[in-house]
mmCIF file of C-alpha atoms and ligand atoms in Angstrom:
data_model
loop_
_atom_site.group_PDB
_atom_site.id
_atom_site.type_symbol
_atom_site.label_atom_id
_atom_site.label_comp_id
_atom_site.label_asym_id
_atom_site.label_seq_id
_atom_site.Cartn_x
_atom_site.Cartn_y
_atom_site.Cartn_z
ATOM 1 C CA MET A 15 -25.124 5.790 16.375
ATOM 2 C CA ALA A 16 -21.613 6.719 17.488
ATOM 3 C CA ALA A 17 -21.083 10.416 16.818
ATOM 4 C CA LEU A 18 -17.312 10.024 16.900
ATOM 5 C CA SER A 19 -17.377 7.719 13.913
ATOM 6 C CA HIS A 20 -18.299 10.725 11.747
ATOM 7 C CA MET A 21 -15.130 12.577 12.655
ATOM 8 C CA ALA A 22 -12.320 10.173 11.794
ATOM 9 C CA PRO A 23 -11.452 9.916 8.106
ATOM 10 C CA MET A 24 -12.841 6.847 6.392
ATOM 11 C CA ILE A 25 -10.120 4.437 5.235
ATOM 12 C CA ILE A 26 -10.658 1.784 2.600
ATOM 13 C CA ALA A 27 -7.781 -0.711 2.300
ATOM 14 C CA ILE A 28 -7.417 -2.709 -0.888
ATOM 15 C CA ASP A 29 -4.837 -5.461 -1.181
ATOM 16 C CA GLY A 30 -4.246 -8.318 -3.562
ATOM 17 C CA PRO A 31 -1.788 -10.003 -5.909
ATOM 18 C CA ALA A 32 -0.246 -8.528 -9.048
ATOM 19 C CA ALA A 33 -2.601 -7.120 -11.678
ATOM 20 C CA SER A 34 -5.725 -8.144 -9.773
ATOM 21 C CA GLY A 35 -7.372 -4.788 -10.401
ATOM 22 C CA LYS A 36 -6.488 -3.057 -7.109
ATOM 23 C CA GLY A 37 -5.528 0.256 -8.660
ATOM 24 C CA THR A 38 -8.502 0.401 -10.998
ATOM 25 C CA LEU A 39 -10.849 -0.376 -8.129
ATOM 26 C CA GLY A 40 -9.091 2.005 -5.743
ATOM 27 C CA LYS A 41 -9.376 4.867 -8.178
ATOM 28 C CA ARG A 42 -13.043 4.179 -8.871
ATOM 29 C CA LEU A 43 -13.971 3.795 -5.191
ATOM 30 C CA ALA A 44 -12.149 7.004 -4.327
ATOM 31 C CA HIS A 45 -14.022 8.820 -7.079
ATOM 32 C CA HIS A 46 -17.345 7.369 -5.951
ATOM 33 C CA TYR A 47 -16.901 8.450 -2.333
ATOM 34 C CA GLY A 48 -14.946 11.663 -2.934
ATOM 35 C CA TYR A 49 -11.858 10.314 -1.190
ATOM 36 C CA ARG A 50 -8.193 10.514 -2.187
ATOM 37 C CA HIS A 51 -6.459 7.479 -3.666
ATOM 38 C CA LEU A 52 -2.913 6.204 -3.187
ATOM 39 C CA ASP A 53 -1.531 3.368 -5.304
ATOM 40 C CA THR A 54 1.226 2.279 -2.920
ATOM 41 C CA GLY A 55 2.781 -0.015 -5.530
ATOM 42 C CA VAL A 56 3.940 3.121 -7.314
ATOM 43 C CA ILE A 57 6.016 4.045 -4.260
ATOM 44 C CA TYR A 58 7.983 0.783 -4.337
ATOM 45 C CA ARG A 59 8.285 1.072 -8.103
ATOM 46 C CA ALA A 60 9.707 4.591 -7.673
ATOM 47 C CA VAL A 61 12.301 3.337 -5.171
ATOM 48 C CA ALA A 62 13.335 0.582 -7.585
ATOM 49 C CA LYS A 63 13.580 3.001 -10.500
ATOM 50 C CA GLY A 64 15.588 5.447 -8.396
ATOM 51 C CA LEU A 65 18.107 2.744 -7.507
ATOM 52 C CA LEU A 66 18.406 1.420 -11.054
ATOM 53 C CA ASP A 67 18.734 4.939 -12.507
ATOM 54 C CA GLU A 68 21.627 5.627 -10.145
ATOM 55 C CA GLY A 69 23.283 2.318 -11.055
ATOM 56 C CA PHE A 70 22.888 0.756 -7.612
ATOM 57 C CA ASP A 71 22.115 -2.846 -6.862
ATOM 58 C CA LEU A 72 18.543 -3.601 -5.793
ATOM 59 C CA THR A 73 19.889 -5.223 -2.650
ATOM 60 C CA ASP A 74 21.946 -2.169 -1.598
ATOM 61 C CA GLU A 75 19.997 -1.575 1.605
ATOM 62 C CA ALA A 76 21.580 1.717 2.669
ATOM 63 C CA ARG A 77 21.096 3.292 -0.736
ATOM 64 C CA ALA A 78 17.568 1.878 -1.076
ATOM 65 C CA VAL A 79 16.548 3.413 2.253
ATOM 66 C CA ALA A 80 18.080 6.733 1.210
ATOM 67 C CA VAL A 81 16.139 6.679 -2.071
ATOM 68 C CA ALA A 82 12.945 5.792 -0.176
ATOM 69 C CA MET A 83 13.416 8.727 2.192
ATOM 70 C CA GLU A 84 14.081 11.172 -0.632
ATOM 71 C CA LEU A 85 11.120 10.154 -2.808
ATOM 72 C CA ASP A 86 9.292 12.926 -4.594
ATOM 73 C CA PRO A 87 5.570 12.135 -5.063
ATOM 74 C CA GLU A 88 5.702 14.331 -8.172
ATOM 75 C CA SER A 89 7.614 11.492 -9.837
ATOM 76 C CA PHE A 90 4.882 8.903 -9.234
ATOM 77 C CA GLY A 91 3.317 9.558 -12.628
ATOM 78 C CA HIS A 92 6.454 8.616 -14.611
ATOM 79 C CA PRO A 93 5.349 6.216 -17.382
ATOM 80 C CA GLU A 94 8.367 3.932 -16.920
ATOM 81 C CA LEU A 95 7.073 2.989 -13.463
ATOM 82 C CA LYS A 96 4.382 0.849 -15.100
ATOM 83 C CA THR A 97 6.833 -1.443 -16.896
ATOM 84 C CA GLN A 98 7.337 -5.102 -16.038
ATOM 85 C CA ARG A 99 11.056 -4.494 -15.428
ATOM 86 C CA ILE A 100 10.351 -1.924 -12.747
ATOM 87 C CA GLY A 101 7.534 -4.012 -11.238
ATOM 88 C CA ASP A 102 9.891 -6.946 -10.880
ATOM 89 C CA ALA A 103 12.604 -4.728 -9.383
ATOM 90 C CA ALA A 104 10.028 -3.259 -6.977
ATOM 91 C CA SER A 105 9.231 -6.701 -5.641
ATOM 92 C CA VAL A 106 12.937 -7.257 -4.862
ATOM 93 C CA VAL A 107 13.497 -3.926 -3.140
ATOM 94 C CA SER A 108 10.169 -4.066 -1.279
ATOM 95 C CA ALA A 109 11.303 -7.201 0.560
ATOM 96 C CA ILE A 110 13.893 -5.144 2.500
ATOM 97 C CA PRO A 111 12.290 -4.393 5.910
ATOM 98 C CA SER A 112 14.077 -1.054 6.411
ATOM 99 C CA VAL A 113 12.845 0.177 3.028
ATOM 100 C CA ARG A 114 9.273 -0.666 4.019
ATOM 101 C CA GLU A 115 9.734 1.074 7.377
ATOM 102 C CA ALA A 116 10.979 4.225 5.650
ATOM 103 C CA LEU A 117 7.704 4.397 3.715
ATOM 104 C CA VAL A 118 5.216 3.717 6.511
ATOM 105 C CA ASN A 119 4.728 7.299 7.700
ATOM 106 C CA PHE A 120 4.072 8.683 4.243
ATOM 107 C CA GLN A 121 1.331 6.110 3.680
ATOM 108 C CA ARG A 122 -0.254 6.543 7.116
ATOM 109 C CA GLN A 123 -0.246 10.316 6.777
ATOM 110 C CA PHE A 124 -1.951 10.004 3.419
ATOM 111 C CA ALA A 125 -4.583 7.771 5.013
ATOM 112 C CA ALA A 126 -5.171 10.109 7.943
ATOM 113 C CA ASP A 127 -6.310 13.222 6.090
ATOM 114 C CA PRO A 128 -10.067 13.867 5.900
ATOM 115 C CA PRO A 129 -12.527 13.158 4.430
ATOM 116 C CA GLY A 130 -11.173 9.695 3.660
ATOM 117 C CA ALA A 131 -8.730 7.699 1.599
ATOM 118 C CA VAL A 132 -8.442 4.563 -0.445
ATOM 119 C CA LEU A 133 -5.020 2.903 -0.421
ATOM 120 C CA ASP A 134 -4.128 -0.133 -2.473
ATOM 121 C CA GLY A 135 -1.138 -2.422 -2.173
ATOM 122 C CA ARG A 136 -0.072 -5.635 -0.460
ATOM 123 C CA ASP A 137 -0.024 -4.786 3.251
ATOM 124 C CA ILE A 138 -2.527 -1.963 3.663
ATOM 125 C CA GLY A 139 -5.050 -3.974 5.666
ATOM 126 C CA THR A 140 -2.412 -5.905 7.590
ATOM 127 C CA VAL A 141 0.360 -3.378 8.391
ATOM 128 C CA ILE A 142 -0.217 0.165 7.139
ATOM 129 C CA CYS A 143 -3.864 0.609 8.166
ATOM 130 C CA PRO A 144 -4.815 -2.364 10.339
ATOM 131 C CA ASN A 145 -7.761 -0.302 11.657
ATOM 132 C CA ALA A 146 -9.114 0.536 8.181
ATOM 133 C CA ASP A 147 -12.911 0.814 8.119
ATOM 134 C CA VAL A 148 -13.202 -1.520 5.143
ATOM 135 C CA LYS A 149 -10.667 -4.052 3.849
ATOM 136 C CA ILE A 150 -11.041 -5.638 0.442
ATOM 137 C CA PHE A 151 -8.675 -8.345 -0.851
ATOM 138 C CA VAL A 152 -9.001 -8.447 -4.623
ATOM 139 C CA VAL A 153 -8.192 -11.677 -6.447
ATOM 140 C CA ALA A 154 -8.544 -13.021 -9.982
ATOM 141 C CA ASP A 155 -7.278 -16.134 -11.723
ATOM 142 C CA PRO A 156 -3.622 -15.715 -12.750
ATOM 143 C CA GLN A 157 -4.472 -16.370 -16.419
ATOM 144 C CA VAL A 158 -7.121 -13.664 -16.330
ATOM 145 C CA ARG A 159 -4.704 -11.232 -14.712
ATOM 146 C CA ALA A 160 -2.017 -12.023 -17.271
ATOM 147 C CA ARG A 161 -4.457 -11.475 -20.126
ATOM 148 C CA ARG A 162 -5.560 -8.099 -18.743
ATOM 149 C CA ARG A 163 -2.007 -6.926 -18.089
ATOM 150 C CA THR A 164 -0.924 -7.996 -21.564
ATOM 151 C CA LEU A 165 -3.790 -6.089 -23.167
ATOM 152 C CA GLU A 166 -2.866 -3.075 -21.053
ATOM 153 C CA ALA A 167 0.765 -3.160 -22.258
ATOM 154 C CA LEU A 168 -0.287 -3.629 -25.878
ATOM 155 C CA ALA A 169 -2.665 -0.674 -25.558
ATOM 156 C CA ARG A 170 0.291 1.442 -24.398
ATOM 157 C CA GLY A 171 2.134 0.387 -27.533
ATOM 158 C CA GLU A 172 4.542 -1.950 -25.733
ATOM 159 C CA ALA A 173 5.407 -5.464 -26.834
ATOM 160 C CA ALA A 174 3.975 -8.050 -24.420
ATOM 161 C CA ASP A 175 3.885 -11.822 -24.445
ATOM 162 C CA GLU A 176 1.064 -13.269 -22.366
ATOM 163 C CA ALA A 177 3.017 -16.351 -21.236
ATOM 164 C CA MET A 178 5.888 -14.153 -20.057
ATOM 165 C CA VAL A 179 3.525 -11.786 -18.303
ATOM 166 C CA LEU A 180 1.931 -14.772 -16.537
ATOM 167 C CA ALA A 181 5.342 -16.061 -15.458
ATOM 168 C CA ASP A 182 6.275 -12.607 -14.131
ATOM 169 C CA ILE A 183 3.020 -12.298 -12.197
ATOM 170 C CA LEU A 184 3.424 -15.736 -10.612
ATOM 171 C CA LYS A 185 7.071 -15.107 -9.723
ATOM 172 C CA ARG A 186 6.253 -11.753 -8.155
ATOM 173 C CA ASP A 187 3.294 -13.163 -6.192
ATOM 174 C CA GLU A 188 5.502 -15.934 -4.801
ATOM 175 C CA ARG A 189 8.183 -13.450 -3.756
ATOM 176 C CA ASP A 190 5.617 -11.088 -2.226
ATOM 177 C CA LYS A 191 3.828 -13.891 -0.342
ATOM 178 C CA ASN A 192 6.951 -15.515 1.021
ATOM 179 C CA ARG A 193 8.949 -12.532 2.249
ATOM 180 C CA ALA A 194 9.278 -12.060 5.996
ATOM 181 C CA ALA A 195 8.374 -8.355 6.036
ATOM 182 C CA ALA A 196 4.702 -7.515 5.452
ATOM 183 C CA PRO A 197 3.991 -10.429 3.108
ATOM 184 C CA LEU A 198 1.104 -10.361 0.665
ATOM 185 C CA LYS A 199 -1.871 -11.837 2.501
ATOM 186 C CA ALA A 200 -5.478 -11.048 3.270
ATOM 187 C CA ALA A 201 -6.155 -9.505 6.666
ATOM 188 C CA ALA A 202 -8.332 -11.739 8.845
ATOM 189 C CA ASP A 203 -11.161 -9.209 8.543
ATOM 190 C CA ALA A 204 -10.794 -8.563 4.785
ATOM 191 C CA HIS A 205 -13.606 -9.192 2.324
ATOM 192 C CA ILE A 206 -12.409 -11.324 -0.574
ATOM 193 C CA LEU A 207 -13.516 -10.017 -3.963
ATOM 194 C CA ASP A 208 -12.873 -12.339 -6.913
ATOM 195 C CA ASN A 209 -13.310 -10.357 -10.136
ATOM 196 C CA SER A 210 -12.232 -13.150 -12.540
ATOM 197 C CA ASN A 211 -15.697 -13.187 -14.069
ATOM 198 C CA LEU A 212 -16.576 -9.538 -13.541
ATOM 199 C CA ASP A 213 -15.872 -6.586 -15.777
ATOM 200 C CA ILE A 214 -14.589 -3.340 -14.249
ATOM 201 C CA GLU A 215 -18.102 -2.003 -13.617
ATOM 202 C CA GLY A 216 -19.153 -5.295 -12.006
ATOM 203 C CA GLY A 217 -16.091 -5.238 -9.769
ATOM 204 C CA VAL A 218 -16.779 -1.652 -8.722
ATOM 205 C CA ARG A 219 -20.423 -2.476 -7.936
ATOM 206 C CA ALA A 220 -19.374 -5.483 -5.853
ATOM 207 C CA ALA A 221 -16.867 -3.365 -3.926
ATOM 208 C CA ILE A 222 -19.384 -0.592 -3.272
ATOM 209 C CA ALA A 223 -21.798 -3.236 -1.986
ATOM 210 C CA ILE A 224 -19.104 -4.416 0.456
ATOM 211 C CA VAL A 225 -18.389 -0.865 1.650
ATOM 212 C CA GLU A 226 -22.084 -0.093 2.068
ATOM 213 C CA ALA A 227 -22.723 -3.337 3.958
ATOM 214 C CA VAL A 228 -19.862 -2.597 6.353
ATOM 215 C CA ARG A 229 -21.031 0.989 6.892
ATOM 216 C CA ALA A 230 -24.625 -0.094 7.456
ATOM 217 C CA GLY A 231 -23.420 -2.683 9.948
ATOM 218 C CA ARG A 232 -21.510 -0.029 11.873
ATOM 219 C CA GLY A 233 -24.331 2.502 11.854
ATOM 220 C CA SER A 234 -22.066 5.100 10.214
ATOM 221 C CA SER A 235 -23.261 7.626 7.635
ATOM 222 C CA ARG A 236 -19.746 8.514 6.425
HETATM 223 N N1 ADP B 330 -12.758 -6.393 -13.367
HETATM 224 C C1 ADP B 330 -11.956 -6.168 -14.417
HETATM 225 N N2 ADP B 330 -12.282 -6.612 -15.640
HETATM 226 C C2 ADP B 330 -11.463 -6.413 -16.691
HETATM 227 N N3 ADP B 330 -10.300 -5.758 -16.637
HETATM 228 C C3 ADP B 330 -9.919 -5.289 -15.444
HETATM 229 C C4 ADP B 330 -10.726 -5.455 -14.287
HETATM 230 N N4 ADP B 330 -10.076 -4.870 -13.252
HETATM 231 C C5 ADP B 330 -8.931 -4.372 -13.754
HETATM 232 N N5 ADP B 330 -8.844 -4.611 -15.076
HETATM 233 C C6 ADP B 330 -7.718 -4.287 -15.947
HETATM 234 O O1 ADP B 330 -6.663 -5.159 -15.534
HETATM 235 C C7 ADP B 330 -5.419 -4.473 -15.593
HETATM 236 C C8 ADP B 330 -4.766 -4.521 -14.212
HETATM 237 O O2 ADP B 330 -5.549 -3.721 -13.360
HETATM 238 P P1 ADP B 330 -4.856 -2.775 -12.278
HETATM 239 O O3 ADP B 330 -5.939 -1.985 -11.646
HETATM 240 O O4 ADP B 330 -3.696 -2.063 -12.855
HETATM 241 O O5 ADP B 330 -4.341 -3.910 -11.264
HETATM 242 P P2 ADP B 330 -3.359 -3.797 -10.039
HETATM 243 O O6 ADP B 330 -3.450 -2.396 -9.495
HETATM 244 O O7 ADP B 330 -3.857 -4.824 -9.084
HETATM 245 O O8 ADP B 330 -2.015 -4.114 -10.572
HETATM 246 C C9 ADP B 330 -5.709 -3.083 -16.102
HETATM 247 O O9 ADP B 330 -5.497 -3.069 -17.490
HETATM 248 C C10 ADP B 330 -7.189 -2.880 -15.796
HETATM 249 O O10 ADP B 330 -7.818 -2.015 -16.710
HETATM 250 N N1 CDP B 331 1.958 -2.035 -0.451
HETATM 251 C C1 CDP B 331 2.790 -2.589 -1.337
HETATM 252 C C2 CDP B 331 2.649 -2.325 -2.713
HETATM 253 C C3 CDP B 331 3.538 -2.899 -3.587
HETATM 254 N N2 CDP B 331 4.535 -3.674 -3.112
HETATM 255 C C4 CDP B 331 5.564 -4.246 -3.984
HETATM 256 O O1 CDP B 331 5.657 -3.535 -5.186
HETATM 257 C C5 CDP B 331 5.494 -4.399 -6.314
HETATM 258 C C6 CDP B 331 4.726 -3.632 -7.375
HETATM 259 O O2 CDP B 331 3.434 -3.382 -6.840
HETATM 260 P P1 CDP B 331 2.226 -2.936 -7.770
HETATM 261 O O3 CDP B 331 1.016 -2.872 -6.896
HETATM 262 O O4 CDP B 331 2.586 -1.704 -8.508
HETATM 263 O O5 CDP B 331 2.115 -4.167 -8.773
HETATM 264 P P2 CDP B 331 0.929 -4.552 -9.720
HETATM 265 O O6 CDP B 331 -0.074 -5.326 -8.914
HETATM 266 O O7 CDP B 331 0.337 -3.261 -10.229
HETATM 267 O O8 CDP B 331 1.553 -5.369 -10.802
HETATM 268 C C7 CDP B 331 4.781 -5.620 -5.761
HETATM 269 O O9 CDP B 331 5.075 -6.808 -6.497
HETATM 270 C C8 CDP B 331 5.292 -5.700 -4.330
HETATM 271 O O10 CDP B 331 6.510 -6.390 -4.236
HETATM 272 C C9 CDP B 331 4.631 -3.949 -1.770
HETATM 273 O O11 CDP B 331 5.510 -4.695 -1.343
HETATM 274 N N3 CDP B 331 3.766 -3.389 -0.896
#
């Protein structure tokens, strides 16, 4: 058993398309293992909201980079960040390479602190933490994702039309997959987890099984 493997913080990278359950899973895995959790989508949403609030265009690169560099993590809990409008805007602003670069250090620093961290997003396993101990790429049928996201919005008291939510999800996935900078894709060494037919508990159990299998294979007790 490699003694050094006990010293480095454990990193679990979760990526996947819109509304696939990354955040829910990330939060639950972090709780299970006593690690910290970062929903990196919130960061891009906060940049988009910052730009829109100031009246700037989403393609104003200089201003977008400035907003990204001035981000206050205290603002990540703002309820407006969860809206479809901001999610869509986030997928426009996140395609700007310099905006992504401005946010790399924050994410890597979060990942580096002991005892371990779970980060979820689009490029965690491919760009932010390519050496993550465990990489999970979460997928679910688009219709299933649209249904879940619609129910989530309705539960918050917002109006939501499932067909429109589906269209938004598909449009965002296409944009995220086809951009040049850090496109949405599974890392070569990611474990694909399809939760279309699993409830939240089932998805969490499947993910824990993946983490445990990887750890057992590496002889680590972290
Ligand atoms: N396995 C699952 N079964 C049912 N609902 C789920 C499951 N995973 C996530 N959800 C729900 O789907 C919605 C989207 O999940 P979320 O974690 O926000 O996805 P993401 O972070 O990928 O956007 C939320 O309402 C969440 O409660
Ligand atoms: N690591 C990340 C996370 C999000 N994003 C962008 O931010 C948008 C919103 O991400 P999110 O994870 O909050 O979206 P949902 O899956 O929750 O709908 C995505 O559509 C991506 O364009 C990204 O580019 N890279």
